[in-house]
Amino acid sequence: MFILAGMLAFTEEILLMCSVSWSYRETSNSQENTSLFYIIDLTKILPEYVTVGFSAATGMNSGKHTLESWEFSSTLDVKETRKMDAEKIRITVGVTVSMGILIAGVITRFVVLRKQKKMKRNAAETMNLTSINDDLERGA
């Protein structure tokens, strides 16, 4: 069993100081501590919102990994805009769908009127041809 401690600290330059340390409970050397430390500008790598997670492995062997504590703190001022964003999305979707239905209706109406006009014109031409044939048959 081991103890894992981690620290993420933002500085003024929005650099992230990432420090992870761990120690084993059952070890012959009580001074045995292991740690990693890295400074990185995550604004160039990560999106605005991220999820932090943990992973542990023992290679080919099996083992149980227990995270006994976790602490994260930030002084970053984050505005909660989820409700406003959701409302904006609903309005945008509503307007887009409504406009799509309206445009589809106008196009459908245009196609129907055009077909009706074409059918009337074809009927009139058929009637004129029938009339000419009747006149020729009567000998006029």
PDB file of C-alpha atoms in Angstrom:
ATOM      1  CA  MET A   1       0.000   0.000   0.000  1.00  0.00           C
ATOM      2  CA  PHE A   2       1.295   3.463  -0.752  1.00  0.00           C
ATOM      3  CA  ILE A   3       0.320   7.068  -0.062  1.00  0.00           C
ATOM      4  CA  LEU A   4      -0.107   9.416  -2.998  1.00  0.00           C
ATOM      5  CA  ALA A   5      -0.119  13.190  -2.669  1.00  0.00           C
ATOM      6  CA  GLY A   6      -0.514  15.639  -5.492  1.00  0.00           C
ATOM      7  CA  MET A   7      -0.471  19.387  -5.893  1.00  0.00           C
ATOM      8  CA  LEU A   8      -1.461  21.593  -8.802  1.00  0.00           C
ATOM      9  CA  ALA A   9      -0.657  25.288  -8.348  1.00  0.00           C
ATOM     10  CA  PHE A  10      -1.376  28.202 -10.695  1.00  0.00           C
ATOM     11  CA  THR A  11       1.032  31.123 -10.735  1.00  0.00           C
ATOM     12  CA  GLU A  12       0.527  34.676 -12.010  1.00  0.00           C
ATOM     13  CA  GLU A  13       1.770  33.677 -15.467  1.00  0.00           C
ATOM     14  CA  ILE A  14      -0.877  30.919 -15.631  1.00  0.00           C
ATOM     15  CA  LEU A  15       1.823  28.297 -15.499  1.00  0.00           C
ATOM     16  CA  LEU A  16       0.971  25.102 -13.772  1.00  0.00           C
ATOM     17  CA  MET A  17       3.299  23.644 -11.211  1.00  0.00           C
ATOM     18  CA  CYS A  18       2.513  19.973 -11.020  1.00  0.00           C
ATOM     19  CA  SER A  19       3.983  18.061  -8.133  1.00  0.00           C
ATOM     20  CA  VAL A  20       3.189  14.449  -7.284  1.00  0.00           C
ATOM     21  CA  SER A  21       4.748  12.543  -4.433  1.00  0.00           C
ATOM     22  CA  TRP A  22       4.127   9.115  -3.026  1.00  0.00           C
ATOM     23  CA  SER A  23       5.485   6.884  -0.330  1.00  0.00           C
ATOM     24  CA  TYR A  24       4.928   3.291   0.635  1.00  0.00           C
ATOM     25  CA  ARG A  25       3.463   2.485   4.036  1.00  0.00           C
ATOM     26  CA  GLU A  26       5.211  -0.838   4.337  1.00  0.00           C
ATOM     27  CA  THR A  27       8.825  -0.127   3.526  1.00  0.00           C
ATOM     28  CA  SER A  28      12.091  -0.907   5.227  1.00  0.00           C
ATOM     29  CA  ASN A  29      13.316   2.661   4.726  1.00  0.00           C
ATOM     30  CA  SER A  30      11.083   5.218   6.475  1.00  0.00           C
ATOM     31  CA  GLN A  31      12.838   8.065   4.627  1.00  0.00           C
ATOM     32  CA  GLU A  32      11.913   6.620   1.250  1.00  0.00           C
ATOM     33  CA  ASN A  33       9.857   9.239  -0.617  1.00  0.00           C
ATOM     34  CA  THR A  34       9.450   9.539  -4.327  1.00  0.00           C
ATOM     35  CA  SER A  35       8.173  12.573  -6.162  1.00  0.00           C
ATOM     36  CA  LEU A  36       7.785  14.185  -9.553  1.00  0.00           C
ATOM     37  CA  PHE A  37       7.807  17.910 -10.221  1.00  0.00           C
ATOM     38  CA  TYR A  38       7.082  19.668 -13.499  1.00  0.00           C
ATOM     39  CA  ILE A  39       6.292  23.242 -14.575  1.00  0.00           C
ATOM     40  CA  ILE A  40       4.147  23.529 -17.684  1.00  0.00           C
ATOM     41  CA  ASP A  41       1.893  26.089 -19.378  1.00  0.00           C
ATOM     42  CA  LEU A  42      -1.270  24.036 -19.805  1.00  0.00           C
ATOM     43  CA  THR A  43      -3.141  26.882 -21.545  1.00  0.00           C
ATOM     44  CA  LYS A  44      -1.304  25.883 -24.720  1.00  0.00           C
ATOM     45  CA  ILE A  45      -2.254  22.220 -24.341  1.00  0.00           C
ATOM     46  CA  LEU A  46      -5.623  21.881 -22.606  1.00  0.00           C
ATOM     47  CA  PRO A  47      -9.059  23.315 -23.423  1.00  0.00           C
ATOM     48  CA  GLU A  48     -10.771  25.792 -21.092  1.00  0.00           C
ATOM     49  CA  TYR A  49     -12.448  23.066 -18.987  1.00  0.00           C
ATOM     50  CA  VAL A  50     -10.810  19.756 -18.124  1.00  0.00           C
ATOM     51  CA  THR A  51     -11.524  16.718 -15.986  1.00  0.00           C
ATOM     52  CA  VAL A  52      -8.814  15.448 -13.669  1.00  0.00           C
ATOM     53  CA  GLY A  53      -8.515  11.719 -13.111  1.00  0.00           C
ATOM     54  CA  PHE A  54      -6.179   9.130 -11.662  1.00  0.00           C
ATOM     55  CA  SER A  55      -4.703   5.948 -12.981  1.00  0.00           C
ATOM     56  CA  ALA A  56      -2.501   3.307 -11.402  1.00  0.00           C
ATOM     57  CA  ALA A  57      -0.868   0.194 -12.766  1.00  0.00           C
ATOM     58  CA  THR A  58       1.313  -2.674 -11.624  1.00  0.00           C
ATOM     59  CA  GLY A  59       2.406  -3.963 -15.004  1.00  0.00           C
ATOM     60  CA  MET A  60       1.741  -7.655 -15.475  1.00  0.00           C
ATOM     61  CA  ASN A  61       0.952  -8.195 -11.791  1.00  0.00           C
ATOM     62  CA  SER A  62      -2.362  -7.559 -10.124  1.00  0.00           C
ATOM     63  CA  GLY A  63      -2.824  -5.143  -7.261  1.00  0.00           C
ATOM     64  CA  LYS A  64      -5.252  -2.924  -5.440  1.00  0.00           C
ATOM     65  CA  HIS A  65      -4.827   0.829  -5.677  1.00  0.00           C
ATOM     66  CA  THR A  66      -6.603   3.009  -3.152  1.00  0.00           C
ATOM     67  CA  LEU A  67      -6.661   6.775  -3.308  1.00  0.00           C
ATOM     68  CA  GLU A  68      -7.201   7.802   0.285  1.00  0.00           C
ATOM     69  CA  SER A  69      -7.389  11.558  -0.184  1.00  0.00           C
ATOM     70  CA  TRP A  70      -7.474  14.149  -2.897  1.00  0.00           C
ATOM     71  CA  GLU A  71      -7.457  17.919  -2.687  1.00  0.00           C
ATOM     72  CA  PHE A  72      -7.721  20.480  -5.422  1.00  0.00           C
ATOM     73  CA  SER A  73      -7.922  24.205  -4.955  1.00  0.00           C
ATOM     74  CA  SER A  74      -7.828  27.060  -7.394  1.00  0.00           C
ATOM     75  CA  THR A  75      -8.039  30.820  -7.203  1.00  0.00           C
ATOM     76  CA  LEU A  76      -9.166  31.006 -10.800  1.00  0.00           C
ATOM     77  CA  ASP A  77     -12.356  33.076 -11.081  1.00  0.00           C
ATOM     78  CA  VAL A  78     -14.776  30.930 -13.076  1.00  0.00           C
ATOM     79  CA  LYS A  79     -18.185  32.334 -13.958  1.00  0.00           C
ATOM     80  CA  GLU A  80     -21.026  29.853 -13.825  1.00  0.00           C
ATOM     81  CA  THR A  81     -22.737  30.380 -17.164  1.00  0.00           C
ATOM     82  CA  ARG A  82     -24.221  26.940 -17.716  1.00  0.00           C
ATOM     83  CA  LYS A  83     -27.824  28.134 -17.312  1.00  0.00           C
ATOM     84  CA  MET A  84     -27.276  31.058 -19.667  1.00  0.00           C
ATOM     85  CA  ASP A  85     -25.470  28.834 -22.164  1.00  0.00           C
ATOM     86  CA  ALA A  86     -28.292  26.281 -22.047  1.00  0.00           C
ATOM     87  CA  GLU A  87     -30.864  29.026 -22.633  1.00  0.00           C
ATOM     88  CA  LYS A  88     -28.871  30.387 -25.587  1.00  0.00           C
ATOM     89  CA  ILE A  89     -28.635  26.892 -27.055  1.00  0.00           C
ATOM     90  CA  ARG A  90     -32.395  26.357 -26.688  1.00  0.00           C
ATOM     91  CA  ILE A  91     -33.147  29.686 -28.390  1.00  0.00           C
ATOM     92  CA  THR A  92     -30.669  28.994 -31.201  1.00  0.00           C
ATOM     93  CA  VAL A  93     -32.057  25.509 -31.821  1.00  0.00           C
ATOM     94  CA  GLY A  94     -35.654  26.780 -31.692  1.00  0.00           C
ATOM     95  CA  VAL A  95     -35.013  29.586 -34.185  1.00  0.00           C
ATOM     96  CA  THR A  96     -32.994  27.314 -36.490  1.00  0.00           C
ATOM     97  CA  VAL A  97     -35.632  24.565 -36.533  1.00  0.00           C
ATOM     98  CA  SER A  98     -38.441  27.099 -37.055  1.00  0.00           C
ATOM     99  CA  MET A  99     -36.610  28.745 -39.950  1.00  0.00           C
ATOM    100  CA  GLY A 100     -35.880  25.333 -41.482  1.00  0.00           C
ATOM    101  CA  ILE A 101     -39.561  24.360 -41.325  1.00  0.00           C
ATOM    102  CA  LEU A 102     -40.591  27.733 -42.782  1.00  0.00           C
ATOM    103  CA  ILE A 103     -38.117  27.461 -45.666  1.00  0.00           C
ATOM    104  CA  ALA A 104     -39.158  23.852 -46.380  1.00  0.00           C
ATOM    105  CA  GLY A 105     -42.818  24.958 -46.428  1.00  0.00           C
ATOM    106  CA  VAL A 106     -42.126  27.814 -48.850  1.00  0.00           C
ATOM    107  CA  ILE A 107     -40.147  25.523 -51.178  1.00  0.00           C
ATOM    108  CA  THR A 108     -42.879  22.847 -51.057  1.00  0.00           C
ATOM    109  CA  ARG A 109     -45.586  25.425 -51.838  1.00  0.00           C
ATOM    110  CA  PHE A 110     -43.517  26.781 -54.749  1.00  0.00           C
ATOM    111  CA  VAL A 111     -43.060  23.281 -56.226  1.00  0.00           C
ATOM    112  CA  VAL A 112     -46.788  22.453 -55.860  1.00  0.00           C
ATOM    113  CA  LEU A 113     -47.888  25.725 -57.505  1.00  0.00           C
ATOM    114  CA  ARG A 114     -45.430  25.215 -60.346  1.00  0.00           C
ATOM    115  CA  LYS A 115     -46.740  21.681 -60.988  1.00  0.00           C
ATOM    116  CA  GLN A 116     -50.356  22.895 -60.928  1.00  0.00           C
ATOM    117  CA  LYS A 117     -49.525  25.662 -63.404  1.00  0.00           C
ATOM    118  CA  LYS A 118     -47.774  23.162 -65.692  1.00  0.00           C
ATOM    119  CA  MET A 119     -50.749  20.755 -65.510  1.00  0.00           C
ATOM    120  CA  LYS A 120     -53.170  23.575 -66.452  1.00  0.00           C
ATOM    121  CA  ARG A 121     -50.966  24.560 -69.386  1.00  0.00           C
ATOM    122  CA  ASN A 122     -50.766  20.928 -70.586  1.00  0.00           C
ATOM    123  CA  ALA A 123     -54.552  20.574 -70.255  1.00  0.00           C
ATOM    124  CA  ALA A 124     -55.064  23.758 -72.311  1.00  0.00           C
ATOM    125  CA  GLU A 125     -52.689  22.531 -75.039  1.00  0.00           C
ATOM    126  CA  THR A 126     -54.460  19.150 -75.125  1.00  0.00           C
ATOM    127  CA  MET A 127     -57.800  20.932 -75.460  1.00  0.00           C
ATOM    128  CA  ASN A 128     -56.478  23.097 -78.314  1.00  0.00           C
ATOM    129  CA  LEU A 129     -55.138  20.032 -80.175  1.00  0.00           C
ATOM    130  CA  THR A 130     -58.464  18.229 -79.696  1.00  0.00           C
ATOM    131  CA  SER A 131     -60.283  21.278 -81.002  1.00  0.00           C
ATOM    132  CA  ILE A 132     -58.097  21.432 -84.128  1.00  0.00           C
ATOM    133  CA  ASN A 133     -58.587  17.688 -84.769  1.00  0.00           C
ATOM    134  CA  ASP A 134     -62.362  18.102 -84.415  1.00  0.00           C
ATOM    135  CA  ASP A 135     -62.305  20.990 -86.899  1.00  0.00           C
ATOM    136  CA  LEU A 136     -60.269  18.976 -89.408  1.00  0.00           C
ATOM    137  CA  GLU A 137     -62.591  15.979 -89.093  1.00  0.00           C
ATOM    138  CA  ARG A 138     -65.629  18.139 -89.712  1.00  0.00           C
ATOM    139  CA  GLY A 139     -63.946  19.536 -92.781  1.00  0.00           C
ATOM    140  CA  ALA A 140     -63.851  23.086 -91.600  1.00  0.00           C
TER     141      ALA A 140
END
